[in-house]
Amino acid sequence: MEIIMSVAIGFLFMAAVYLILSKSLIRIIIGTGLLSHGAHLLILTMGGLGGTAPPVVADGVQITDYVDPLPQALILTAIVISFAVTSFFLVLAYRAYQELGTDDMNLMRGIEDRD
Amino acid sequence: MSFVFLIFLPVLAALFVPLLFKNLRQIHTGWFVLLVPVILFIYYATLLPTTAEGGQLVSSFQWIPSLDIAIVSYIDGLSLLFSLLITGIGALVVLYSIFYLDKSREQLHNFYVYLMMFMTAMLGVVQSDHLISLYLFWELTSISSFLLIGYWYTRDRSRFGALKSMMITVFGGLMMLGGFVLLSIMGNTYSIRELIAQAPDLASHSFFTWALILVLLGAFTKSAQFPFYIWLPDAMEAPTPVSAYLHSATMVKAGLYLVARFTPIFAVSGTWMWLVAGVGLFTMFWGSFFALKQKDLKAILAFSTVSQLGLIMSLLGASAAGFHIEDASHTVFKYAAFAAIFHLINHATFKGSLFMVAGIVDHETGTRDIRKLGGLMSLMPITFTIAMIGSFSMAGLPPFNGFLSKEMFLTAMISLTEFDFFSMDVWGLLFPILAWIGSVFTFIYSFFFVFHTFAGKHKPDLLPKKAHEAPIGMLVSPAFLALLVLVIFFIPNQVGDWLIKPAVVAIQPFLYVAPADVDIHVSAWHGVNPEFWMTLGIFLIGGLLFWTLRKWQRAYDRFPDNLTLNRLYDNFMYLSEGGANRFSALYMTGFIRSYLVYMFGFLVVIVLSTLFLTNAFVIRTDNLTPIGFYELVVLLALVAGTITILIAKSRLIAIIALGAVGYSVALFFVIFRAPDLALTQLVIETISVALFLLAFYHLPKNSKTVERLGFKLGNAVIALGVGVTMTLVALSAHSQKVLPSISEFYKETVYSEAGGGNIVNVILVDYRGFDTLFEIAVLGIAGIAIITMIKLRLSRKVGQHENK
Amino acid sequence: MRTNDVMLQTATKVVTFIILMFAVHIFFAGHYTPGGGFVGGLLTASAIVLLMLAFDIETVKKIIPFNYVMMTAIGLLLALATAGASIFFNVPFFTHAYDYFHLPLFGKTSLHSAALFDLGVYLVVVGVTMTIIQTIGEDE
C-alpha cells in the first residue's frame, strides 16, 4: 500500500507544482491547496500505514496496535495552517485583482519602476 | 561596585531622551543629557588614585556563558584615561551642543540618542577585556558615527559621508574581528589580559603575522591612517559638536587605543613596528601637506586630525622599540610611549577647542569657506583668543602643551636612528626627516587656519550673516579646553603622574611594573640639543613659508583630481554597485514563476543528489501493509479529481474538483484510522470550498491568460521532477527507520502521565503544546493580515515612489 | 438576489443548534475520544456560516454580536496564560496539571488544565475563521 501511496503523493506534488507554475492566480492557489494535501499524505505515509486501532486509548488494545499518533498530530497542525494560508492567498488574489484588474502573474511584475 | 554596568548608563539614559524632548520642549533636552557624562566623569575620576598607584579594577557579567562570551570591564591606566576623555570631552560637547543646536528646529531626540549610544559604545571599546565584546562595541561606534554624520539626512553630502565612513570603518572592523578570532585560537582565550600574559608563546605561532595585520587594518581604518583616511574629511558633514567629539577627540582614537592595548602582544614583531611607525609617520606628513589644499575650515581641521593621529600612531610604533633594547627604561627609547599618551591628551584639548571655534565661526557668519572669511579678530575677540591658543599649541609653540609633546615626539623620532634592528639602521634616518617636514607643514596650516580666518581684511559682503561674537554659553566649552591647553603646559608632571604614567605601564608592561618606575620628567627647556635646532628650524622655515603662502598655495590645484584616493573609492563603489545590480538582474526577473523554478530546481537537485550520494535510497517491501479495496477506490477518486483540476477549462469545476480531492484525503484519514484528522479535514474542506466560491465570485469570469505549449512543457518537466523526487523521498522515508519513533513514549505515557485518552489531542495540547501555541498565533496573524488587506484598502498611489 | 429560502431557513434553525451541541460535545470529549479544540472550533464556525448562508450577515451579526477579533485575542491570551501559569508553580513552561474530582451530577470527573489551553485554541479557531469569512462577506 505504501508504494502506491508514494506514487499517488508524487502525482499530487507534480500536479500541484504544475499548477503553481502557471500564470493564472486562481490556479496557483488551487495548486497550493493540492500541495498541502500531498504533504499531509506524505507525512502519514512516512510514519507507516500499519496499526489496527485509532490512537485513542481503549481497553484491550495492545500498545503496538495503535496507529502512530505523531504524524497525525503534525498533520492536524498542518491542516489548520494550510487553511489559514489558503484563505490569506484567496484574499490576496481578490485584492490584487481589485487593484490591478488582472489575475495574470506575468502582468504583475513587481519591478516595473526600475529604469 | 559593578562598574561594568556604568558602560550602559548613557544608552539607558537615552531611553528617556525622546520622552523629555516631546514633553518638556521649553527646556533644551541637552541640559538633561549633560548629567550623564558629568556623573560618569566624576565617578571615573574617583578611580584615579587606584590606577595612579598601578592598581587595576575588574568587573564583569556573563552574557552568553555557553559560548564563553562576557562583558568584562577592565580598568587600568590606559582605559581610565580614555574613559575620562570620553566622558570629559563628552560633557563639554553636550554643553556646547545646547547652544549650537536650536531646540525648536532640530531633531534633538535623534541627536542625543545617537550621542548617548556612541558614549556607551566608546566606553565599551576602551574598557572591554573580552575580544568579542570589544568588537561589538567597536562596530557600535561605527554605527553611531554613521547615524551622527547622517544627522542632517536630507543633505546628499551627509548621506554620502555617512555611508563612506561606515563602509571603510566597518570593513576595518570585520578585518579586526578576523584578527581577534585568530588571536583567540592562538591563545585559546578571549581575554586580552590572558593573551598578553602568554605573549611570548604567541609570537611563534603561524597565525601571528596574519592576526597582526588584520588587527592593524581595524586600527588604521578607525584612526583614519593612510590610505584609509579619506572617510574623515567627508565625515565633516556631521554637526560640529559631533566632529569635535567623535572625529577628533574620541572615536578616531579608538584605533590608537587598540594599537596601544595590543603593543605588549605584537611589539616583538618587526612588521608591527615598521607598519605602525611607518604608516603613522607617512600619514602625519600626508595629512599636514594636504591640509593646506583645503578651503573649508572643518576640512583643514579634518586633515590636521589625520596628521596628528598619524603622529601619535608613529609614536606608538616607536614605543615597540623599547621591547628590543636592553634596559630600555633608562635609555632614550623610553620617551615614545609617554609622548604618545601625552600628545593624545593634548590633541584632545586643542583640537576639541579648534573644532568648536570652527563651529562658532560657521554659526555666526554662515560660512566655513576660508576664502570668504577674514578680519574677524575685532568682531569676535574671545573666539579669536581661543583659536589662537589652540592653533599655537598645534603648531608646537610655547607656552602651550603642544610644544612639550612635540619636543618629545622629535626626541623619540631621533632615537630611532640609534635603533639597529629590522634594518632600521639603514632607514632610521628617514623618520626624523619626515617628522620634521610634517611638523613644518603643521606649523603652516595652524597659522593658515587662525590668521586667514581672523586676521586680514573683513569681507562682510561675502558672508551670509552679519558676524558677531558668539553667545557666552557657546564659548564656555572651547574656553575651558583652551585653559587646559595653557594649564597643562605649566603642570605637565602632575598630569604625567596621574594620567600618563599609568597608561604607559599598560602599553609597556615589559618595561615597567608600576607607574612610579616610569622615570620621565617633562620640562620646557632641555638645553641646546638636536631637538632644539629642529624646533627652531620648524619655526623659521614654517614662518617663512607661511609668509609666502599666497604665492605657492596655488600649486596644490595642479594635483590631478582623478588620481586621488577619493576617486578610487568612488569608482570602486560605483563599479561594485553596478556589478551587483547587473548580477542580480541576471536572475531577478521580477516574475514569481522564475523564483519558483529556481526553488523547485534546487529542491530536485539537492534532494536527489543527497539521496543517491549518501545511499539513502532504499525500498523495503517486508513492512508494507496489504492493499485494500476501499483504499483503491478512494485513490481513484483522488487521481480523477486531480486530473479534472489539471484539464478543467472552467474555474468552478476546478474548485469543485479540489473539494473532491480534499474529501478523498479525508476518507483516507478515515481508512488509515485517524478520526481527528478526518473530522477536521471534512469541516475545513467545506469551509475552504465556501471561501473559494466567495472569492471566485469576485474574480474575473473568464481568464484571458493563454499559455504557450513550450511554457506548459517546461512547467511539466519541472513538475514531473518534483513529483518523482517526492515519490522517492516517501519511499525511502518509509523504508528505513534509523531511529525509533518517539510515538512509543507518547503511547505508553498518555494515560499515566498526561491523564488523557486521545493521543493525538494530548500531543497537541500537552506534549507538543508549544507547536500548537505558535500555530494558533499563525492563525491569528493570517486573520489580522486579511482584515488589513480588506479593511484598510491601501490603494496603489501612482507617482508616489520615492525615486520619482 | 433574495430567493425564497424558507426551507433552508427553517432547516437551519434546527440544524445550527444540533451542530453547536455537537461542537461543544466534541470539544469536551477531545481529551479522551476523537475531537478537541480544532474540530470543535471549526464545527462552531461552520454552524455560524450556515446561519449566514440562510439569513444574511447583518441578521447573524445581530443574533451573535461577538467581536471575533477580540475572541481571537482572548483565545491567544488564554492559551499563553495556561502555558505561562506553570512558571508560578515552579515547573517548566507548559507543564499541565490534572486531577480527578467528584462533582455532583457528573460523578467522577477529571479536570485538566490542558482543557483551558484547548479552550484557547477553540476560541482562536472560531475567531479567525469567522473573521475571515465576515470580512470577505461584508466587502461588497
XYZ file of N, CA and C in Angstrom, chain B residues 41 88 92 95 349 353 356 386 475-487:
63
model
N 31.950 61.096 34.588
C 33.292 61.674 34.716
C 33.707 61.716 36.176
N 34.672 63.346 29.799
C 35.002 64.758 29.988
C 34.711 65.582 28.750
N 31.643 68.441 27.789
C 31.845 69.758 27.174
C 31.107 69.860 25.850
N 27.419 70.309 26.397
C 27.188 71.697 26.797
C 27.222 72.620 25.574
N 42.578 68.242 23.758
C 42.245 69.575 24.262
C 42.297 70.612 23.150
N 38.934 72.281 21.077
C 38.605 73.704 21.107
C 38.601 74.274 19.693
N 35.389 73.475 17.957
C 34.297 74.290 18.472
C 34.403 75.712 17.930
N 40.709 82.063 21.759
C 40.669 80.601 21.908
C 41.329 79.938 20.710
N 30.736 79.694 24.241
C 32.169 79.910 24.405
C 32.741 79.159 25.598
N 31.849 78.710 26.506
C 32.351 78.116 27.746
C 33.216 76.895 27.467
N 32.687 75.968 26.634
C 33.421 74.715 26.411
C 34.776 74.939 25.741
N 34.836 75.660 24.598
C 36.155 75.862 23.988
C 37.090 76.655 24.895
N 36.546 77.602 25.660
C 37.414 78.380 26.554
C 38.001 77.493 27.627
N 37.186 76.561 28.114
C 37.679 75.644 29.136
C 38.824 74.792 28.583
N 38.619 74.299 27.362
C 39.667 73.474 26.748
C 40.926 74.302 26.513
N 40.750 75.540 26.076
C 41.911 76.397 25.839
C 42.659 76.648 27.140
N 41.888 76.782 28.222
C 42.520 76.964 29.527
C 43.364 75.746 29.876
N 42.820 74.551 29.577
C 43.563 73.324 29.848
C 44.872 73.309 29.068
N 44.790 73.778 27.802
C 45.973 73.811 26.961
C 47.081 74.573 27.673
N 46.695 75.672 28.270
C 47.653 76.525 28.951
C 48.130 75.881 30.257
N 47.151 75.347 31.006
C 47.488 74.813 32.337
C 48.419 73.615 32.218
